[in-house]
Coordinates of C-alpha atoms in Angstrom, one line a residue:
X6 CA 93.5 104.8 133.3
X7 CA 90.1 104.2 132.6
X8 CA 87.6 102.4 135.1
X9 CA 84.1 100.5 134.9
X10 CA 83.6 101.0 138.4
X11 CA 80.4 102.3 139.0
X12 CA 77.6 103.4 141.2
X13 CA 73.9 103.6 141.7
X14 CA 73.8 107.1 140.9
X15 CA 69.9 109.3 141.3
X16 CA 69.8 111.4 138.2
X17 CA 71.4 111.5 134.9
X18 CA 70.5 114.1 132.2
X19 CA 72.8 114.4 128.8
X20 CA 71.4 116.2 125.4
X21 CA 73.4 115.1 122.2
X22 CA 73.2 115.1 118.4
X23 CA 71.0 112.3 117.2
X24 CA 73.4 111.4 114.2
X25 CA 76.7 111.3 116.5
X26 CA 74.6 109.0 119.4
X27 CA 73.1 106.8 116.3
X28 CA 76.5 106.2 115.0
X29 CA 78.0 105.1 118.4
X30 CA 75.0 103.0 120.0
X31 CA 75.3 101.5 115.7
X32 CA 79.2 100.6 117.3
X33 CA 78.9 99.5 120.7
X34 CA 75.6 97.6 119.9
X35 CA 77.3 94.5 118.4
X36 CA 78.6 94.0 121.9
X37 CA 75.0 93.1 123.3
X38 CA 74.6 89.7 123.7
X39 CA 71.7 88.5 121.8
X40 CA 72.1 84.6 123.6
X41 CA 72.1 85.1 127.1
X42 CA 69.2 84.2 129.6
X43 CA 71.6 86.9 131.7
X44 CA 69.0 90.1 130.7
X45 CA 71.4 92.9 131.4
X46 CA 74.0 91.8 129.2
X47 CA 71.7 93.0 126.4
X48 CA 71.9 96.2 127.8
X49 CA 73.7 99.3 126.9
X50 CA 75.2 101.1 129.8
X51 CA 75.0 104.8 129.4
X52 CA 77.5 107.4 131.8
X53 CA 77.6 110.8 131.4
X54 CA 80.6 112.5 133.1
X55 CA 82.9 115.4 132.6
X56 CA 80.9 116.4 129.2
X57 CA 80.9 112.8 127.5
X58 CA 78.7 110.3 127.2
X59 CA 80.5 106.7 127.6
X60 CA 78.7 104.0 126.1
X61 CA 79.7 100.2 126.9
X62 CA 78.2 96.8 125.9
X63 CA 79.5 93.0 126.9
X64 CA 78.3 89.6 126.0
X65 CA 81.4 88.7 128.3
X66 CA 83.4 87.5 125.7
X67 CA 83.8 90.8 124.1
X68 CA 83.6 94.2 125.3
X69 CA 82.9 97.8 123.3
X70 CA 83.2 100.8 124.5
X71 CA 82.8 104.6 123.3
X72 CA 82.6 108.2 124.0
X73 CA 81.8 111.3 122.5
X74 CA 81.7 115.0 123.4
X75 CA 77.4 116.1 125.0
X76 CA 76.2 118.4 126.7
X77 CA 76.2 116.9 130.4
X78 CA 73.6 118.3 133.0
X79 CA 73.0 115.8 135.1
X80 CA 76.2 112.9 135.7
X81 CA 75.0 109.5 136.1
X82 CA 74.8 105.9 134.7
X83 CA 72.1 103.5 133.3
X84 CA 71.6 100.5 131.5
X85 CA 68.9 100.1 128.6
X86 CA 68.2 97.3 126.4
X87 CA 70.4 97.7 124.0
X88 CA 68.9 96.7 120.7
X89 CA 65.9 98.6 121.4
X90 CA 67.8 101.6 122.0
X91 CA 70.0 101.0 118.7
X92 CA 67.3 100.9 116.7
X93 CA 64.8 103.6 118.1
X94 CA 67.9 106.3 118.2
X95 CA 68.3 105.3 114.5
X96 CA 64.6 106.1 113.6
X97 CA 64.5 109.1 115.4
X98 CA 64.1 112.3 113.4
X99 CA 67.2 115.1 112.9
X100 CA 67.8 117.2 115.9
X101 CA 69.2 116.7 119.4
X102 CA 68.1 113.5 121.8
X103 CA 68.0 114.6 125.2
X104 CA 68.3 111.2 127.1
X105 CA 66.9 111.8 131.1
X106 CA 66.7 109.0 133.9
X107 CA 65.7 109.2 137.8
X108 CA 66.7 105.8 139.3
X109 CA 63.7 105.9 141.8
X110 CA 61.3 105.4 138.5
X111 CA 63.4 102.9 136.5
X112 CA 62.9 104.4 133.2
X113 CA 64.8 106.2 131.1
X114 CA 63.2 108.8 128.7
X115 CA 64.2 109.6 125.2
X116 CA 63.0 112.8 123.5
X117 CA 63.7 114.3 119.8
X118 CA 61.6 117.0 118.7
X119 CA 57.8 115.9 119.1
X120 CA 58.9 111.9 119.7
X121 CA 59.3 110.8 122.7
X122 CA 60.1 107.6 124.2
X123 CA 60.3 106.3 128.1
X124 CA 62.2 102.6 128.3
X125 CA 62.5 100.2 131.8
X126 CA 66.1 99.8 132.7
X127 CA 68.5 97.9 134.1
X128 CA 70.6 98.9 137.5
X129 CA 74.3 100.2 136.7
X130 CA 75.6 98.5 140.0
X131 CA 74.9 94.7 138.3
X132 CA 76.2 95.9 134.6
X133 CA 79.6 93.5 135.0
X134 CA 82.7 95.2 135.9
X135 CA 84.4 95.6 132.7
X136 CA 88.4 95.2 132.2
X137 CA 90.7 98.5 132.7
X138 CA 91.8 100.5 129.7
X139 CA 95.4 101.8 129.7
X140 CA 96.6 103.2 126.6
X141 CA 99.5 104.3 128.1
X142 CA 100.8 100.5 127.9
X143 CA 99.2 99.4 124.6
X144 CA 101.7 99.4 121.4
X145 CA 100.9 100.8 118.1
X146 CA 100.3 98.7 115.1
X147 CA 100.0 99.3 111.5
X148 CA 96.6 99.3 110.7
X149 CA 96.4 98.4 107.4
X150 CA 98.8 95.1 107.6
X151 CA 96.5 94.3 110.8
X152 CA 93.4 94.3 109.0
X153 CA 94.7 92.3 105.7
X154 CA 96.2 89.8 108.0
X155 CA 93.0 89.1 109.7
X156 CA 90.9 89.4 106.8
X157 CA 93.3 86.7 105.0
X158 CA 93.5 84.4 107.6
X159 CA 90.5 84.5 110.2
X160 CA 87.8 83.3 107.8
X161 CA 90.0 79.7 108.7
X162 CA 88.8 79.7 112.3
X163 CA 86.3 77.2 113.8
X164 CA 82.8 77.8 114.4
X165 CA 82.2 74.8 116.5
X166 CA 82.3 75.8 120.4
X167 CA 82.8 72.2 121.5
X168 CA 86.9 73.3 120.6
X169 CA 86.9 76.6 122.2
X170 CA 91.0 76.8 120.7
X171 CA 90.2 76.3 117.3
X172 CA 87.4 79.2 117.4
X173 CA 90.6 81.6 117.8
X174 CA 93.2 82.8 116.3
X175 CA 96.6 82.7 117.2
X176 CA 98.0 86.2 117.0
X177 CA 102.2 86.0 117.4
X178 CA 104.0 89.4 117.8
X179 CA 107.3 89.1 117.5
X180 CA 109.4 91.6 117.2
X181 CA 109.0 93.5 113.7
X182 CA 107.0 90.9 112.3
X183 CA 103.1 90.0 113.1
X184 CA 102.2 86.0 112.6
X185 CA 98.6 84.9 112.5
X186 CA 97.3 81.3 112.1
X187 CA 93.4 80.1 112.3
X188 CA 92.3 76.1 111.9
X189 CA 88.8 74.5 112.0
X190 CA 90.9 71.1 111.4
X191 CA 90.1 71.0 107.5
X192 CA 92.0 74.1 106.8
X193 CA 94.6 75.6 108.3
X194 CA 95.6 79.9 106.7
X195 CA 99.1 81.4 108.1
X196 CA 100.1 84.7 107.3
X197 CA 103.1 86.2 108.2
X198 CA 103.1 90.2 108.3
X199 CA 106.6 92.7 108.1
X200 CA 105.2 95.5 110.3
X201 CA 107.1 98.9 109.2
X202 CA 106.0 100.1 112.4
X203 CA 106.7 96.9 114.5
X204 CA 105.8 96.8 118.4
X205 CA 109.4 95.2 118.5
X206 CA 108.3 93.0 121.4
X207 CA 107.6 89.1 121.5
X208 CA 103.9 88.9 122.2
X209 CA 101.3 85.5 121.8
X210 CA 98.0 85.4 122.2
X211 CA 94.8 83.1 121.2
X212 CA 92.2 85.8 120.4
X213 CA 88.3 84.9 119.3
X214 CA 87.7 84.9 116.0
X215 CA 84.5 86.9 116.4
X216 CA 86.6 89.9 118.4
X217 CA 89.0 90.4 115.4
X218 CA 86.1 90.2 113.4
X219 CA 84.4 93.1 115.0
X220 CA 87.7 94.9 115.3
X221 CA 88.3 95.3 111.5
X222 CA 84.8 96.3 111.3
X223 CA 85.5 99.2 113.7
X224 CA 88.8 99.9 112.3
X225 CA 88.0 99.1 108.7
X226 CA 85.6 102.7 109.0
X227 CA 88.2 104.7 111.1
X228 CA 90.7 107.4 109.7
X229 CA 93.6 106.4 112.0
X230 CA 96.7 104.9 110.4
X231 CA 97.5 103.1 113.4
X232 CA 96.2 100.2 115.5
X233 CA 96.7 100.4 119.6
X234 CA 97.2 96.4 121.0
X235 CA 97.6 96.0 124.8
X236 CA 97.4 92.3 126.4
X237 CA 96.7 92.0 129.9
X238 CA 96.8 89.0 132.8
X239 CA 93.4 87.4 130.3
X240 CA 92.4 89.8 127.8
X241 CA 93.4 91.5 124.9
X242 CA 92.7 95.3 124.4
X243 CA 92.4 96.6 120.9
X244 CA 91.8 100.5 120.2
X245 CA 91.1 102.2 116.8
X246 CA 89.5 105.9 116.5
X247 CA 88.5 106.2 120.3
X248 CA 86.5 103.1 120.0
X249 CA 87.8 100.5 122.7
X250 CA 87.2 96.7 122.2
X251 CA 88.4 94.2 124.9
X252 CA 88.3 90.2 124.4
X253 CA 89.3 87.2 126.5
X254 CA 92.3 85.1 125.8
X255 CA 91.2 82.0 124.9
X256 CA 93.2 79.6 127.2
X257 CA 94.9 76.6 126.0
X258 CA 97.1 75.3 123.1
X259 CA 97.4 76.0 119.8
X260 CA 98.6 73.8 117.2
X261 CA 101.5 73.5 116.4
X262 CA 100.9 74.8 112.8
X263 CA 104.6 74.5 111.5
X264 CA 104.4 70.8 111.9
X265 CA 101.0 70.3 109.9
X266 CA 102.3 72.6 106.9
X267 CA 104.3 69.0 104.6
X268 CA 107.6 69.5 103.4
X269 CA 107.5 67.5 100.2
X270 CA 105.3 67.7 97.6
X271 CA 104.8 65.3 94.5
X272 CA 103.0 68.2 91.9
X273 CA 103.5 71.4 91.9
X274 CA 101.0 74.1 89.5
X275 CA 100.6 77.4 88.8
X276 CA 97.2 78.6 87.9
X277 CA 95.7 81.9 86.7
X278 CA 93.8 82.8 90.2
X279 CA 91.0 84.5 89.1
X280 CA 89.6 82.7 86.3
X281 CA 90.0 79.8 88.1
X282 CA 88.0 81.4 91.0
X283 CA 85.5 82.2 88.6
X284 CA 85.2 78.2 87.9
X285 CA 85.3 77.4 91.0
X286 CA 82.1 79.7 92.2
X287 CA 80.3 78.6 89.4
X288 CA 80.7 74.6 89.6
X289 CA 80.6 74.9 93.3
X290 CA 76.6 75.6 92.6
X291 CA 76.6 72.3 92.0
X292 CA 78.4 71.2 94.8
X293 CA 75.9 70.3 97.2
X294 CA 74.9 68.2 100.4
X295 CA 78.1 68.2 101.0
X296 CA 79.6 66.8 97.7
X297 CA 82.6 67.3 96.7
X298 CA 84.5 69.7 94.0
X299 CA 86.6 67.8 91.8
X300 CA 89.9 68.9 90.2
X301 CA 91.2 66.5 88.0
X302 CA 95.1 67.1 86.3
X303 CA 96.0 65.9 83.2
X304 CA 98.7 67.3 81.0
X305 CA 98.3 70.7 80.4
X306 CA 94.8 70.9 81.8
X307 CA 92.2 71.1 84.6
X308 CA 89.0 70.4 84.8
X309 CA 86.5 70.9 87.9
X310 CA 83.3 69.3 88.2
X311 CA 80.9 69.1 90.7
X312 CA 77.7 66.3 90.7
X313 CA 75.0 66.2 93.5
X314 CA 72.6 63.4 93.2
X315 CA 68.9 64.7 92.5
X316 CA 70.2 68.5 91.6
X317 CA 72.4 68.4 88.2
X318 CA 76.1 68.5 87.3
X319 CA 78.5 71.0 86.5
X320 CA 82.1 70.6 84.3
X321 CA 84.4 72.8 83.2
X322 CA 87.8 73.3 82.0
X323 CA 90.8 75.8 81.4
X324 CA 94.5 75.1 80.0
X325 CA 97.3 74.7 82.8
X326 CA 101.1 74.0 83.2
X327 CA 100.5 70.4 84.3
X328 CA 102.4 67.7 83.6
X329 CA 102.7 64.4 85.4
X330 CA 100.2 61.5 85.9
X331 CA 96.6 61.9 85.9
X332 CA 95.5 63.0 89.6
X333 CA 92.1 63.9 90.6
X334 CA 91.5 65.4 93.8
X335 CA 88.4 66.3 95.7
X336 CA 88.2 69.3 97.9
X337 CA 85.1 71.4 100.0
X338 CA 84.1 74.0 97.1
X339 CA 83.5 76.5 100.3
X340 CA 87.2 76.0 101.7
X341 CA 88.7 76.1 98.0
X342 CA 86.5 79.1 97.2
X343 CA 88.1 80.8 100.3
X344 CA 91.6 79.7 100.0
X345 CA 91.6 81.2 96.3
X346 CA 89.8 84.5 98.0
X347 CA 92.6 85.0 100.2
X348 CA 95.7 84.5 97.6
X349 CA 95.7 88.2 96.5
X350 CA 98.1 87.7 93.6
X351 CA 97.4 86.9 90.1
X352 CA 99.1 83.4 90.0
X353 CA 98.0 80.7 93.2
X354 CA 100.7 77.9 93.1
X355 CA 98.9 74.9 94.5
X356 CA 101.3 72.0 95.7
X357 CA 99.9 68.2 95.9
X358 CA 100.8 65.1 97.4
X359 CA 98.1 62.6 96.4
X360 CA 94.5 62.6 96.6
X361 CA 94.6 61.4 100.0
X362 CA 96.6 63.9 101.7
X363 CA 96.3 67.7 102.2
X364 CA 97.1 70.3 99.3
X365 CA 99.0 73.7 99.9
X366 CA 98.1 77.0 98.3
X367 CA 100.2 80.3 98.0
X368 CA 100.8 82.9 96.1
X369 CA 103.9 84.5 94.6
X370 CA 105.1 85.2 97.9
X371 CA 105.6 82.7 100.9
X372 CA 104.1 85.1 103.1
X373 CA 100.5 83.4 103.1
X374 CA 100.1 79.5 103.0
X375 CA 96.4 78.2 103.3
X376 CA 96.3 74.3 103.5
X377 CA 93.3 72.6 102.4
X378 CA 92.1 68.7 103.9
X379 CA 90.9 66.4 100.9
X380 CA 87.7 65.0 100.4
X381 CA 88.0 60.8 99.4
X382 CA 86.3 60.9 96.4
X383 CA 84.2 57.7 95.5
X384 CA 84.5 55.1 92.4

């Protein structure tokens, strides 16, 4: 068990590689808050103990925290603005940073060969309290299926904080399989993951968008094969390499996704994903101030245009298995653009209703669904 309690303590005095320290404040740094009229929360709080230094950062939605092996002389805690710290360890020349504070000056003092720096700081008694770390009750995940289920489905997530739900994503363990689901209300991604190293427990939680974000950042650069999850009374903990990251649970309810996804369709086409992702970037230039990317079927072709008033117009065109009436449909070129970025198989099958009501979009699997909201097209 791991805790942030901590003290007022006189001296502290911990000599380190410079490469090693830059790579771990480069880590916990993204957990400063950058917003906050709060001024310690973009601080860094530095402990050395027992031979490590621990370094921690909150905004208090999301914690990070690290450690690494130093040579400890003096144990002891402080707090120093964190980006200024991140970016003068990074500048510093090779050699070993010997980082010194005496609580009755306020400073700390950074030296490295002939540079030498000497920051204010912040008390360690008002850095918040962070949440407990026990990895004895955290479960191991696959790392790799974590990561491509996030990176397939979180891009889906809100960005408006006036719907705190919608800015998460629902993570679902249960039992061998891992379900994730993210919706701003104009597109809605599911993914359902076979874990071959399942937690083989039943597990739900609405965790930020942001926090998974970080995560497969952190994991994304770490050797480990595996994952470690842990969920406690309001937070999620996620490990990966040593590095620790906590978020809150978002409270409230998720919706119910299975009931948005239709169960009839009137068209149903298969199309040759990546040259029609290529069409879709390039037209989607076009596609501005909010206009709309058009798809029109006809039998045995598409063609997507774009047209913003004032800028120009785009059309192209490329041979599909479509037969049926005429439809033309009119979709955010963003969202589309997404939805065909996180279909990673050769054919997307795209299933339509009519151009007033929501499209579906797959791949060869069922595994992924990404629904996509219309746009009414004019005229």
């Amino acid at each position: 068990m791991t805790s942030m309690d901590t003290v007022a303590l006189t001296t502290m005095r911990v000599v380190c590689g410079k490469e090693e320290l830059a790579e771990k404040l480069q880590v916990v740094g993204r957990g400063v808050s950058t917003r906050t009229t709060v001024q310690i929360l973009g601080g860094i709080m530095l402990r050395s103990a027992a031979g490590r230094l621990h370094l921690s950062a909150t905004d208090m939605e999301i914690s990070l925290r690290d450690s690494f092996e130093a040579r400890v002389e003096e144990e002891g805690a402080v707090v120093v603005p964190g980006r200024l710290l991140v970016d003068i360890v990074r500048l510093l020349p090779a050699g070993e940073v010997t980082l010194e504070h005496r609580a009755d000056e306020g400073v700390a003092r950074l030296t490295c060969g002939a540079a030498s720096y000497q920051l204010n700081t912040y008390g360690p008694e008002d850095f918040p309290r962070l949440p407990e770390i026990e990895p004895e009750s955290a479960f191991t995940v696959d790392r790799e299926a974590f990561l491509d289920t996030i990176a397939r489905v979180g891009r889906s997530a809100s960005r408006d904080e006036s719907r705190p739900v919608l800015t998460g994503v629902l993570v679902r363990f249960e039992g061998s399989k891992l379900v994730m689901a993210a919706t701003d209300s104009y597109r809605l991604s599911v993914k359902e993951t076979d874990l071959t190293k399942g937690p083989g427990r039943e597990l739900e939680a609405i965790v930020p968008a942001r926090a998974l974000q970080e995560l497969a950042r952190i994991a994304g650069a770490a050797d480990a094969e595996t994952i470690d999850v842990g969920v406690q009374e309001n937070q999620v903990v996620f490990g990966a390499d040593g590095v620790w990251l906590t978020a809150r649970r978002i409270d409230g309810q998720f919706p119910n996704y299975r009931q948005l996804l239709p169960e009839q369709f009137e068209a149903e086409v298969q199309l040759p994903r990546e040259e029609l992702l290529d069409v879709v970037r390039r037209t989607g230039l076009l596609a501005q101030r909010k206009s709309p990317l058009r798809l029109r079927f006809e039998e045995g072709e598409l063609t997507v245009s774009a047209q913003t008033q004032d800028v120009g117009e785009a059309r192209e065109s490329l041979p599909v298995g479509y037969s049926g009436e005429t439809m033309e449909i009119g979709f955010n070129a963003e969202f589309l653009r997404d939805g065909l970025e996180s279909v990673i198989d050769d054919t997307v099958r795209l299933k339509l209703i009519s151009p007033l009501r929501p499209g579906l979009m797959y791949g060869e699997g069922d595994d992924f669904k990404y629904l996509i909201m219309p746009i009414r097209l004019a005229g």
